[in-house]
Amino acid sequence: MNSFLKLDNLSLTYHTKNSETIAIQGLEFSVEKGEFVAIIGPSGCGKTSILSLVAGLIKKSGGTITLCGKEITTADDNVGYMLQRDQLFPWLTIEKNVILPLIIKNIKTVKNVDYTYNLLKKYGLYEFRKYYPDQLSGGMRQRAALIRTLSSKPELLLLDEPFSALDYQTRLLVCDDVYKVIKSEKKTALLVTHDISEAISLADKIIVLTKRPAKVKKVYYTDFDKSATPLLRREEKNFSTWFEILWKELNKE
Amino acid sequence: MKKEFSSEHLLYVKKQRNKRIAILVTQISILVIFLLLWELLTLFNIVDSFLFSSPDRIIKTVSQLYLSGELFLHIGTTLYETIIGFILASLTGTLVAVIFWWSDFLRRVFEPYVVVLNSLPKIALGPLIIIWFGAGTKAIVFMTFLVTVIVTIINMYTGFCEVDKDKILLLKSMGANKGKIFIHLVMPYSIPTFITTLKINVGMSWIGSIMGEYLVSRQGIGYLIVYGGQVFKLDLVMTGTVILCLLAALMYLIVALFEKISRRQK
C-alpha cells in the first residue's frame, strides 16, 4: 500500500496555440524502495514527460504523484535527475561540479562536502577533482555526473537515457559502472530508455508503455541473479528470451 | 613536468614560430614601406603634401600641438568621452539584457522599441541631443552611449538565450530559482559573449564619440579633424586620424588583455 513512489491516475496535456496533445492519461504504477525500474515504450510516447513530472519540473494536468507519502508539486530534494549527456559545466572543475547541488540547495555543510569527497574517493575520481570535464574520458564524466546527482543524497534517481550520447563500448562499461554505484549506495532508480537490452540488463522491473497517450501496457519482473551486474546479465541465457518477450510486447498493437 | 619531444615535434614547433615571425616582419614592413613611400612622394612633389600631408608634417603638427599644450587636451577629451560612453553603455546594455532574460513579458513589450532604435541612424538624433544636453561633453557622451547601448542589449540577450536548455533543466531539478540559474549557469556561460560584445563596443563607442564631436565640440580629436577640414589644414586632419588609429588600437589591446586574463581564470 505504502509504495516508495506512487503515480496515481496521472495525466498530462500539452497546450500550444493551435492544438492540445494528451501525452499521458490514467498512468498508474509504483516503485518500491531500492528497486531499479525501467520504463520503455514507443518513441514519442511521453517517457521523458513522466520523469519531468516526478522531478517536479512540469505541472501535471491531473492525478497524484507521491514520494514517501508526500505529494510532489515542485522540485523535491529527495529526487536526483540525470539527463542525457553528462551536463557537467565545462568552466567548473570536477570537484566544483559535484558540489554544485549542495550550493544550489543551500546545504553546503562540512558534512555534506565530506560525503561528496568520499564518493569521489570511493569511485576513483578524487585524484581528478581539480581537472576540468573536457580533460576526462566519457566514462569518467558520466561517473562524475552520477556523483553530482548523489551528492545531495537523494533517495530516488531519475535517469533519462543517460548513456545515449556514449559510443557502444563505453556505454556497456558505463552502464555497468552506474548500476554498481546505484546498488552499492542503495538508491532507488527510475530509468527511461528506448533501448530494450539496456532495460533488461539494468532493471528489476520493466514497465512497458502504450503509444501516446501513455498508459501502462504491461509490467515485467526480471528474474536474474541479484548479484548479476548488467554485463553479466547480458551473458546469461534468458537475456535473449527477455529481449524477445519485450520486443514482441513493444511491437504488438 | 618536463617532456622529451621528438625531433619531428621540435621541427614542427620551429616551423610554427618561423611562420609567426614572418607574419610580424611582413606586417611591420608594410607599415614602414607605406610611411617611407608617403614621405618620399611628398618630398619630391609627386603628390601634393598640401592635400595629402606627410609623415614628417604629421610629426611636426603633433609636436606643435604638444608644445601649445593642446595635444593632451584633445586626446584627453575624446578618450574621456569614449571611455565613459563605452563603460556606461556596456553596463546598461548588459543590465537591460539581464532584465529581458529575466522577464519574458518585459522583453516582448520592449522588443519593437529596441528594434526601431537599432535601425535608426543615431546621428539623426544629433540636434535633439544637443538641445537636451547642451553643446558639450555631455551630449557627446550621450551620443556614444546611444550608439553602443542597443548593440550591447541585442548581443548580450542573444548570448543569454544560447545557454543549453538541458543545463537549465538540470539546475531546476536541483530546485534552483531564476537568480541561481543566472549566477551559476547563464553568467559564466556568457563571459565569451560579453568579451566579444566589449570588442564590438570599442569600435561602436569611437564611432559615437567622433560623430558627436563632428556635430558639436570645441575640443577633441573629432574636433581637430573637422576643424582641420574646414580651414583646409590637412596636416591637422591626418594627424587627428593617426592619433585616432593609435588610440583605438590601444583600447582594443586592453580588451584583448582582459580576455586573456578571464580565460586564464577559467
Short mmCIF file of C-alpha atoms in Angstrom, two decimals:
data_model
loop_
_atom_site.label_atom_id
_atom_site.label_comp_id
_atom_site.label_asym_id
_atom_site.label_seq_id
_atom_site.Cartn_x
_atom_site.Cartn_y
_atom_site.Cartn_z
CA MET A 1 0.00 0.00 0.00
CA ASN A 2 2.66 2.46 1.03
CA SER A 3 4.90 2.40 -2.01
CA PHE A 4 8.05 4.48 -2.11
CA LEU A 5 6.93 6.26 -5.26
CA LYS A 6 3.36 6.07 -6.43
CA LEU A 7 1.81 7.51 -9.57
CA ASP A 8 -1.94 7.52 -9.41
CA ASN A 9 -4.29 8.21 -12.33
CA LEU A 10 -1.69 10.65 -13.69
CA SER A 11 -2.47 12.71 -16.77
CA LEU A 12 -0.69 15.42 -18.72
CA THR A 13 -1.84 17.58 -21.60
CA TYR A 14 0.41 19.83 -23.66
CA HIS A 15 -1.06 23.04 -24.98
CA THR A 16 0.09 25.02 -27.98
CA LYS A 17 -1.77 27.79 -29.77
CA ASN A 18 -3.34 25.50 -32.33
CA SER A 19 -3.51 22.18 -30.60
CA GLU A 20 -3.58 20.26 -27.41
CA THR A 21 -1.92 16.92 -27.06
CA ILE A 22 -2.77 14.37 -24.43
CA ALA A 23 0.66 12.96 -23.58
CA ILE A 24 -0.24 10.87 -20.56
CA GLN A 25 -3.63 9.60 -19.44
CA GLY A 26 -4.52 7.46 -16.46
CA LEU A 27 -0.96 6.37 -15.81
CA GLU A 28 -0.51 4.27 -12.70
CA PHE A 29 2.49 2.46 -11.35
CA SER A 30 4.58 2.31 -8.23
CA VAL A 31 8.22 1.87 -7.37
CA GLU A 32 9.43 0.20 -4.19
CA LYS A 33 12.41 1.34 -2.18
CA GLY A 34 15.70 0.01 -3.58
CA GLU A 35 14.12 -1.11 -6.83
CA PHE A 36 15.62 -0.40 -10.22
CA VAL A 37 12.73 0.28 -12.55
CA ALA A 38 13.00 0.81 -16.30
CA ILE A 39 10.32 2.38 -18.44
CA ILE A 40 10.30 1.51 -22.13
CA GLY A 41 7.83 2.48 -24.78
CA PRO A 42 7.48 3.58 -28.39
CA SER A 43 9.33 6.80 -29.21
CA GLY A 44 7.38 9.95 -28.51
CA CYS A 45 5.09 8.25 -26.02
CA GLY A 46 5.88 10.70 -23.25
CA LYS A 47 8.56 8.78 -21.36
CA THR A 48 10.62 11.86 -20.62
CA SER A 49 7.49 13.73 -19.53
CA ILE A 50 6.97 11.15 -16.80
CA LEU A 51 10.42 11.90 -15.39
CA SER A 52 9.85 15.66 -15.68
CA LEU A 53 6.63 15.23 -13.71
CA VAL A 54 8.28 13.17 -10.98
CA ALA A 55 11.13 15.70 -10.84
CA GLY A 56 8.53 18.42 -10.34
CA LEU A 57 9.67 20.35 -13.41
CA ILE A 58 6.31 20.49 -15.16
CA LYS A 59 2.77 20.69 -13.85
CA LYS A 60 0.55 17.67 -14.21
CA SER A 61 -2.97 18.01 -15.56
CA GLY A 62 -4.47 15.52 -13.16
CA GLY A 63 -3.79 12.68 -10.73
CA THR A 64 -1.19 12.43 -7.99
CA ILE A 65 2.46 11.59 -7.57
CA THR A 66 3.54 10.71 -4.06
CA LEU A 67 7.06 10.10 -2.86
CA CYS A 68 7.43 8.66 0.64
CA GLY A 69 3.80 9.59 1.24
CA LYS A 70 4.35 13.23 0.27
CA GLU A 71 2.84 14.68 -2.86
CA ILE A 72 5.28 16.12 -5.40
CA THR A 73 4.45 19.56 -6.71
CA THR A 74 7.86 21.22 -7.16
CA ALA A 75 11.46 20.03 -7.41
CA ASP A 76 11.97 17.71 -4.45
CA ASP A 77 15.23 17.37 -2.52
CA ASN A 78 14.73 13.64 -2.41
CA VAL A 79 14.94 13.36 -6.19
CA GLY A 80 18.07 13.48 -8.31
CA TYR A 81 17.78 13.87 -12.05
CA MET A 82 20.34 12.61 -14.56
CA LEU A 83 19.83 13.83 -18.08
CA GLN A 84 21.06 12.74 -21.47
CA ARG A 85 24.76 13.61 -21.73
CA ASP A 86 26.62 14.35 -18.53
CA GLN A 87 25.78 18.10 -18.49
CA LEU A 88 28.89 18.89 -16.47
CA PHE A 89 29.71 22.59 -16.53
CA PRO A 90 32.89 22.99 -18.58
CA TRP A 91 34.08 26.05 -16.63
CA LEU A 92 34.00 24.24 -13.28
CA THR A 93 36.42 21.60 -12.05
CA ILE A 94 35.06 18.13 -11.32
CA GLU A 95 35.16 18.99 -7.63
CA LYS A 96 33.08 22.13 -8.11
CA ASN A 97 30.71 20.35 -10.46
CA VAL A 98 29.85 17.65 -7.95
CA ILE A 99 29.44 20.19 -5.13
CA LEU A 100 27.04 22.29 -7.23
CA PRO A 101 23.78 20.71 -5.97
CA LEU A 102 24.86 21.45 -2.40
CA ILE A 103 25.32 25.11 -3.26
CA ILE A 104 22.04 25.33 -5.16
CA LYS A 105 20.14 23.69 -2.31
CA ASN A 106 21.95 25.77 0.34
CA ILE A 107 23.18 22.66 2.13
CA LYS A 108 26.92 23.06 1.60
CA THR A 109 27.91 21.91 5.07
CA VAL A 110 31.24 20.36 6.00
CA LYS A 111 29.45 17.06 6.50
CA ASN A 112 27.86 17.07 3.06
CA VAL A 113 31.08 18.15 1.35
CA ASP A 114 32.92 15.34 3.13
CA TYR A 115 30.26 12.91 1.99
CA THR A 116 30.75 14.06 -1.61
CA TYR A 117 34.55 13.80 -1.34
CA ASN A 118 34.12 10.29 -0.04
CA LEU A 119 32.03 9.44 -3.08
CA LEU A 120 34.80 10.84 -5.29
CA LYS A 121 37.34 8.71 -3.44
CA LYS A 122 35.19 5.61 -3.47
CA TYR A 123 34.59 5.80 -7.20
CA GLY A 124 38.10 6.76 -8.25
CA LEU A 125 37.67 10.38 -9.17
CA TYR A 126 39.36 12.00 -6.20
CA GLU A 127 42.73 12.37 -7.96
CA PHE A 128 40.92 14.04 -10.84
CA ARG A 129 38.96 16.52 -8.73
CA LYS A 130 40.98 19.51 -9.96
CA TYR A 131 40.53 18.54 -13.61
CA TYR A 132 38.06 20.14 -15.95
CA PRO A 133 35.40 17.91 -17.54
CA ASP A 134 36.96 18.09 -21.02
CA GLN A 135 40.15 16.55 -19.63
CA LEU A 136 38.31 13.35 -18.67
CA SER A 137 37.03 10.40 -20.70
CA GLY A 138 33.34 9.93 -21.45
CA GLY A 139 33.02 7.20 -18.85
CA MET A 140 34.65 9.24 -16.11
CA ARG A 141 32.50 12.24 -16.94
CA GLN A 142 29.40 10.10 -16.63
CA ARG A 143 30.59 8.85 -13.26
CA ALA A 144 31.20 12.44 -12.18
CA ALA A 145 27.67 13.31 -13.28
CA LEU A 146 26.37 10.42 -11.17
CA ILE A 147 28.33 11.59 -8.13
CA ARG A 148 26.94 15.09 -8.67
CA THR A 149 23.45 13.58 -8.60
CA LEU A 150 24.29 11.63 -5.42
CA SER A 151 25.99 14.46 -3.53
CA SER A 152 22.76 15.92 -2.17
CA LYS A 153 21.72 12.42 -1.01
CA PRO A 154 18.50 11.94 -2.96
CA GLU A 155 16.70 8.65 -2.39
CA LEU A 156 15.25 8.44 -5.87
CA LEU A 157 17.33 8.78 -9.03
CA LEU A 158 15.70 9.61 -12.33
CA LEU A 159 17.73 8.54 -15.35
CA ASP A 160 16.72 9.88 -18.73
CA GLU A 161 18.63 7.81 -21.30
CA PRO A 162 21.84 8.77 -19.53
CA PHE A 163 24.02 6.65 -21.81
CA SER A 164 22.61 7.61 -25.17
CA ALA A 165 25.42 10.02 -26.02
CA LEU A 166 28.15 7.43 -25.50
CA ASP A 167 29.59 5.04 -28.07
CA TYR A 168 28.59 1.39 -27.75
CA GLN A 169 31.73 0.11 -25.97
CA THR A 170 31.78 2.92 -23.42
CA ARG A 171 28.06 2.59 -23.00
CA LEU A 172 28.24 -1.01 -21.81
CA LEU A 173 31.01 -0.20 -19.36
CA VAL A 174 29.40 2.98 -18.03
CA CYS A 175 26.09 1.18 -17.70
CA ASP A 176 27.80 -1.45 -15.56
CA ASP A 177 29.56 1.24 -13.59
CA VAL A 178 26.43 3.27 -12.88
CA TYR A 179 24.49 0.16 -11.88
CA LYS A 180 27.15 -0.81 -9.34
CA VAL A 181 27.24 2.66 -7.83
CA ILE A 182 23.46 2.90 -7.54
CA LYS A 183 23.21 -0.55 -5.98
CA SER A 184 26.06 -0.01 -3.54
CA GLU A 185 24.58 3.32 -2.45
CA LYS A 186 21.21 1.54 -2.09
CA LYS A 187 19.33 4.08 -4.16
CA THR A 188 16.04 3.65 -5.93
CA ALA A 189 16.20 4.33 -9.65
CA LEU A 190 13.71 5.07 -12.37
CA LEU A 191 15.21 4.77 -15.83
CA VAL A 192 13.68 5.82 -19.10
CA THR A 193 15.13 4.29 -22.26
CA HIS A 194 14.27 3.21 -25.76
CA ASP A 195 16.95 0.51 -25.63
CA ILE A 196 15.35 -2.81 -24.71
CA SER A 197 18.62 -4.58 -23.87
CA GLU A 198 19.67 -1.72 -21.64
CA ALA A 199 16.40 -2.01 -19.73
CA ILE A 200 16.82 -5.78 -19.32
CA SER A 201 20.42 -5.50 -18.20
CA LEU A 202 19.67 -2.89 -15.54
CA ALA A 203 16.17 -3.26 -14.20
CA ASP A 204 14.45 -5.37 -11.57
CA LYS A 205 11.13 -4.30 -13.00
CA ILE A 206 10.31 -3.19 -16.54
CA ILE A 207 7.26 -1.11 -17.33
CA VAL A 208 6.13 -1.17 -20.95
CA LEU A 209 4.08 1.83 -22.02
CA THR A 210 1.49 2.16 -24.75
CA LYS A 211 1.63 4.67 -27.58
CA ARG A 212 0.56 8.23 -26.76
CA PRO A 213 -1.35 8.92 -24.56
CA ALA A 214 0.94 6.87 -22.36
CA LYS A 215 -0.54 4.20 -20.12
CA VAL A 216 0.99 1.11 -18.57
CA LYS A 217 0.70 -1.76 -21.01
CA LYS A 218 2.44 -4.43 -19.02
CA VAL A 219 4.84 -4.82 -16.11
CA TYR A 220 7.59 -7.44 -16.05
CA TYR A 221 9.81 -8.56 -13.19
CA THR A 222 13.18 -9.76 -14.43
CA ASP A 223 14.48 -12.96 -12.83
CA PHE A 224 18.23 -12.55 -12.88
CA ASP A 225 20.52 -13.39 -10.03
CA LYS A 226 20.61 -10.44 -7.62
CA SER A 227 24.38 -10.17 -7.82
CA ALA A 228 24.49 -10.11 -11.63
CA THR A 229 25.67 -6.79 -13.00
CA PRO A 230 24.48 -5.55 -16.42
CA LEU A 231 27.48 -7.04 -18.23
CA LEU A 232 26.94 -10.44 -16.61
CA ARG A 233 23.24 -10.34 -17.31
CA ARG A 234 23.95 -9.85 -20.97
CA GLU A 235 25.84 -13.14 -20.96
CA GLU A 236 23.02 -15.13 -19.39
CA LYS A 237 20.84 -17.46 -21.43
CA ASN A 238 17.50 -15.92 -20.56
CA PHE A 239 18.69 -12.48 -21.64
CA SER A 240 17.69 -13.18 -25.22
CA THR A 241 14.40 -14.68 -24.08
CA TRP A 242 13.64 -11.46 -22.24
CA PHE A 243 14.61 -9.45 -25.27
CA GLU A 244 12.19 -11.41 -27.42
CA ILE A 245 9.32 -11.04 -24.95
CA LEU A 246 9.77 -7.29 -24.66
CA TRP A 247 10.37 -6.81 -28.36
CA LYS A 248 7.07 -8.56 -29.12
CA GLU A 249 5.26 -6.64 -26.42
CA LEU A 250 6.50 -3.31 -27.77
CA ASN A 251 5.61 -4.07 -31.34
CA LYS A 252 2.24 -5.64 -30.62
CA GLU A 253 -0.72 -3.44 -31.42
CA MET B 1 56.66 18.40 -15.83
CA LYS B 2 59.44 18.07 -18.35
CA LYS B 3 58.72 16.21 -21.52
CA GLU B 4 61.06 14.84 -24.12
CA PHE B 5 59.97 15.86 -27.57
CA SER B 6 60.83 14.05 -30.75
CA SER B 7 62.93 15.90 -33.29
CA GLU B 8 59.90 15.93 -35.56
CA HIS B 9 57.91 17.79 -32.94
CA LEU B 10 60.71 20.30 -32.39
CA LEU B 11 60.85 20.90 -36.12
CA TYR B 12 57.09 21.49 -36.14
CA VAL B 13 57.32 24.00 -33.29
CA LYS B 14 60.20 25.76 -35.02
CA LYS B 15 58.24 25.97 -38.27
CA GLN B 16 55.26 27.46 -36.48
CA ARG B 17 57.46 30.03 -34.79
CA ASN B 18 59.17 30.98 -38.03
CA LYS B 19 55.78 31.50 -39.60
CA ARG B 20 54.72 33.84 -36.78
CA ILE B 21 57.92 35.83 -37.13
CA ALA B 22 57.45 36.05 -40.91
CA ILE B 23 53.93 37.42 -40.43
CA LEU B 24 55.10 40.03 -37.92
CA VAL B 25 58.04 41.12 -40.11
CA THR B 26 55.77 41.48 -43.13
CA GLN B 27 53.25 43.48 -41.11
CA ILE B 28 55.89 45.92 -39.91
CA SER B 29 57.49 46.14 -43.37
CA ILE B 30 54.19 47.14 -44.95
CA LEU B 31 53.81 49.97 -42.45
CA VAL B 32 57.40 51.16 -42.90
CA ILE B 33 57.23 51.00 -46.70
CA PHE B 34 53.92 52.84 -46.68
CA LEU B 35 55.29 55.64 -44.49
CA LEU B 36 58.52 55.81 -46.48
CA LEU B 37 56.69 55.95 -49.80
CA TRP B 38 54.36 58.61 -48.47
CA GLU B 39 57.27 60.70 -47.23
CA LEU B 40 59.30 60.35 -50.46
CA LEU B 41 56.37 61.00 -52.80
CA THR B 42 55.58 64.23 -50.99
CA LEU B 43 59.22 65.17 -50.65
CA PHE B 44 59.73 65.06 -54.42
CA ASN B 45 56.37 66.74 -55.02
CA ILE B 46 54.95 63.78 -56.91
CA VAL B 47 51.88 64.09 -54.70
CA ASP B 48 50.91 67.40 -53.16
CA SER B 49 51.81 67.47 -49.48
CA PHE B 50 49.25 70.25 -49.00
CA LEU B 51 46.48 67.80 -49.88
CA PHE B 52 47.99 64.58 -48.61
CA SER B 53 50.19 65.82 -45.77
CA SER B 54 53.25 63.67 -44.97
CA PRO B 55 54.68 61.70 -42.05
CA ASP B 56 57.17 64.49 -41.50
CA ARG B 57 54.42 67.12 -41.37
CA ILE B 58 52.31 64.95 -39.07
CA ILE B 59 55.18 64.67 -36.61
CA LYS B 60 55.65 68.44 -36.77
CA THR B 61 51.95 69.01 -36.16
CA VAL B 62 52.00 66.66 -33.19
CA SER B 63 54.95 68.46 -31.65
CA GLN B 64 53.31 71.83 -32.24
CA LEU B 65 50.15 70.60 -30.54
CA TYR B 66 52.25 69.22 -27.74
CA LEU B 67 54.17 72.49 -27.24
CA SER B 68 50.99 74.56 -27.19
CA GLY B 69 49.62 72.14 -24.60
CA GLU B 70 46.68 71.24 -26.80
CA LEU B 71 47.68 67.67 -27.67
CA PHE B 72 46.71 66.03 -24.40
CA LEU B 73 43.67 68.24 -24.04
CA HIS B 74 42.27 66.87 -27.29
CA ILE B 75 43.32 63.29 -26.62
CA GLY B 76 42.06 63.51 -23.04
CA THR B 77 38.70 64.92 -24.07
CA THR B 78 37.99 62.29 -26.70
CA LEU B 79 39.34 59.47 -24.56
CA TYR B 80 37.17 60.60 -21.66
CA GLU B 81 34.03 60.76 -23.81
CA THR B 82 34.72 57.42 -25.43
CA ILE B 83 35.58 55.54 -22.26
CA ILE B 84 32.71 56.93 -20.19
CA GLY B 85 30.27 56.23 -23.03
CA PHE B 86 31.76 52.76 -23.52
CA ILE B 87 31.52 51.81 -19.85
CA LEU B 88 28.04 53.27 -19.34
CA ALA B 89 26.68 51.61 -22.47
CA SER B 90 28.30 48.23 -21.79
CA LEU B 91 26.96 48.15 -18.24
CA THR B 92 23.49 49.50 -19.00
CA GLY B 93 23.12 47.31 -22.09
CA THR B 94 24.10 44.20 -20.18
CA LEU B 95 21.74 45.11 -17.34
CA VAL B 96 18.83 45.58 -19.75
CA ALA B 97 19.69 42.24 -21.39
CA VAL B 98 19.56 40.62 -17.94
CA ILE B 99 16.13 42.15 -17.33
CA PHE B 100 14.92 40.89 -20.72
CA TRP B 101 16.24 37.42 -19.91
CA TRP B 102 14.54 37.58 -16.54
CA SER B 103 11.15 38.72 -17.71
CA ASP B 104 9.76 37.40 -20.95
CA PHE B 105 6.89 39.86 -20.58
CA LEU B 106 9.15 42.92 -20.45
CA ARG B 107 11.27 41.63 -23.32
CA ARG B 108 8.26 41.17 -25.55
CA VAL B 109 6.92 44.58 -24.58
CA PHE B 110 10.16 46.39 -25.38
CA GLU B 111 11.38 44.35 -28.33
CA PRO B 112 9.84 46.55 -31.06
CA TYR B 113 11.29 49.67 -29.44
CA VAL B 114 14.75 48.14 -29.36
CA VAL B 115 14.44 47.05 -32.98
CA VAL B 116 13.41 50.54 -34.12
CA LEU B 117 16.16 52.22 -32.08
CA ASN B 118 18.66 49.78 -33.53
CA SER B 119 17.72 50.57 -37.13
CA LEU B 120 17.55 54.32 -36.54
CA PRO B 121 20.76 56.14 -37.51
CA LYS B 122 21.69 57.70 -34.20
CA ILE B 123 23.12 60.78 -35.91
CA ALA B 124 19.55 61.76 -36.77
CA LEU B 125 19.07 62.41 -33.07
CA GLY B 126 22.05 64.79 -33.06
CA PRO B 127 20.10 68.07 -32.97
CA LEU B 128 17.84 66.78 -30.22
CA ILE B 129 20.76 65.59 -28.14
CA ILE B 130 22.48 68.99 -28.45
CA ILE B 131 19.32 70.77 -27.35
CA TRP B 132 18.76 68.43 -24.42
CA PHE B 133 22.31 68.07 -23.18
CA GLY B 134 23.89 71.31 -24.36
CA ALA B 135 26.76 71.73 -26.79
CA GLY B 136 29.43 69.94 -24.82
CA THR B 137 30.92 66.78 -23.44
CA LYS B 138 27.62 65.55 -22.01
CA ALA B 139 25.98 65.49 -25.43
CA ILE B 140 28.91 63.56 -26.90
CA VAL B 141 28.96 61.02 -24.09
CA PHE B 142 25.24 60.52 -24.60
CA MET B 143 25.74 60.04 -28.33
CA THR B 144 28.45 57.44 -27.64
CA PHE B 145 26.16 55.74 -25.16
CA LEU B 146 23.28 55.66 -27.63
CA VAL B 147 25.34 54.22 -30.46
CA THR B 148 26.75 51.47 -28.23
CA VAL B 149 23.95 50.52 -25.86
CA ILE B 150 21.46 48.99 -28.31
CA VAL B 151 24.06 46.68 -29.86
CA THR B 152 25.05 45.60 -26.35
CA ILE B 153 21.46 44.74 -25.43
CA ILE B 154 20.92 42.69 -28.57
CA ASN B 155 24.25 40.85 -28.38
CA MET B 156 24.05 40.05 -24.69
CA TYR B 157 20.43 38.93 -24.82
CA THR B 158 21.16 36.64 -27.75
CA GLY B 159 24.10 35.25 -25.77
CA PHE B 160 21.93 34.60 -22.70
CA CYS B 161 19.42 32.70 -24.83
CA GLU B 162 22.06 30.37 -26.23
CA VAL B 163 22.52 28.66 -22.86
CA ASP B 164 21.96 24.91 -23.07
CA LYS B 165 18.31 24.18 -22.20
CA ASP B 166 19.21 20.83 -20.62
CA LYS B 167 21.61 22.52 -18.22
CA ILE B 168 18.81 24.86 -17.15
CA LEU B 169 16.60 21.80 -16.64
CA LEU B 170 19.32 20.19 -14.55
CA LEU B 171 19.54 23.22 -12.24
CA LYS B 172 15.76 23.41 -12.00
CA SER B 173 15.66 19.77 -10.93
CA MET B 174 18.02 20.75 -8.11
CA GLY B 175 15.43 23.34 -7.11
CA ALA B 176 17.28 26.38 -8.44
CA ASN B 177 15.35 29.63 -8.89
CA LYS B 178 15.97 32.15 -11.66
CA GLY B 179 18.61 34.02 -9.70
CA LYS B 180 20.63 30.89 -9.05
CA ILE B 181 20.30 29.77 -12.65
CA PHE B 182 21.63 33.16 -13.71
CA ILE B 183 24.58 33.21 -11.31
CA HIS B 184 25.67 29.59 -11.68
CA LEU B 185 24.92 29.00 -15.33
CA VAL B 186 23.96 31.94 -17.53
CA MET B 187 26.63 34.33 -16.27
CA PRO B 188 29.67 32.06 -16.56
CA TYR B 189 28.32 30.72 -19.85
CA SER B 190 28.06 34.23 -21.29
CA ILE B 191 31.53 35.52 -20.47
CA PRO B 192 32.82 34.86 -24.02
CA THR B 193 29.79 36.72 -25.41
CA PHE B 194 30.47 39.58 -23.04
CA ILE B 195 34.04 39.89 -24.24
CA THR B 196 33.01 39.76 -27.90
CA THR B 197 30.47 42.47 -27.14
CA LEU B 198 33.15 44.60 -25.48
CA LYS B 199 35.32 44.26 -28.58
CA ILE B 200 32.47 45.40 -30.79
CA ASN B 201 31.71 48.19 -28.33
CA VAL B 202 35.23 49.59 -28.60
CA GLY B 203 34.54 50.28 -32.26
CA MET B 204 30.99 51.47 -31.64
CA SER B 205 31.96 53.95 -28.93
CA TRP B 206 34.65 55.51 -31.12
CA ILE B 207 32.04 55.96 -33.82
CA GLY B 208 29.77 57.59 -31.25
CA SER B 209 32.30 59.97 -29.76
CA ILE B 210 33.80 61.11 -33.07
CA MET B 211 30.34 61.51 -34.59
CA GLY B 212 29.36 63.54 -31.55
CA GLU B 213 32.42 65.73 -31.88
CA TYR B 214 31.71 66.29 -35.56
CA LEU B 215 28.31 67.62 -34.60
CA VAL B 216 29.21 69.76 -31.66
CA SER B 217 32.51 70.36 -29.93
CA ARG B 218 35.26 72.82 -29.05
CA GLN B 219 37.92 70.21 -28.36
CA GLY B 220 38.80 66.58 -29.02
CA ILE B 221 40.25 64.55 -31.88
CA GLY B 222 37.00 64.67 -33.84
CA TYR B 223 37.02 68.44 -33.43
CA LEU B 224 40.63 68.59 -34.72
CA ILE B 225 39.66 66.64 -37.82
CA VAL B 226 36.56 68.70 -38.58
CA TYR B 227 38.29 71.98 -37.84
CA GLY B 228 41.29 70.97 -39.99
CA GLY B 229 38.93 70.17 -42.83
CA GLN B 230 37.10 73.47 -42.54
CA VAL B 231 40.25 75.62 -42.61
CA PHE B 232 41.90 73.30 -45.15
CA LYS B 233 44.73 72.30 -42.82
CA LEU B 234 45.02 68.72 -43.95
CA ASP B 235 48.02 68.17 -41.70
CA LEU B 236 45.63 68.53 -38.81
CA VAL B 237 43.12 66.12 -40.37
CA MET B 238 45.80 63.49 -40.96
CA THR B 239 47.29 63.98 -37.52
CA GLY B 240 43.86 63.52 -35.93
CA THR B 241 43.28 60.37 -37.93
CA VAL B 242 46.64 58.88 -37.00
CA ILE B 243 46.13 59.61 -33.29
CA LEU B 244 42.69 58.05 -33.54
CA CYS B 245 44.15 54.88 -35.07
CA LEU B 246 46.63 54.60 -32.23
CA LEU B 247 44.04 55.18 -29.51
CA ALA B 248 41.56 52.69 -30.99
CA ALA B 249 44.28 50.06 -31.27
CA LEU B 250 45.30 50.72 -27.65
CA MET B 251 41.75 50.30 -26.38
CA TYR B 252 41.32 47.11 -28.38
CA LEU B 253 44.53 45.75 -26.88
CA ILE B 254 43.26 46.47 -23.38
CA VAL B 255 40.08 44.48 -24.06
CA ALA B 256 42.15 41.67 -25.60
CA LEU B 257 44.28 41.62 -22.46
CA PHE B 258 41.12 41.46 -20.36
CA GLU B 259 40.04 38.48 -22.46
CA LYS B 260 43.34 36.70 -21.83
CA ILE B 261 43.03 37.22 -18.07
CA SER B 262 39.45 35.95 -17.98
CA ARG B 263 40.45 32.86 -20.00
CA ARG B 264 43.25 32.06 -17.61
CA GLN B 265 40.91 32.27 -14.63
CA LYS B 266 38.68 29.58 -16.11
#
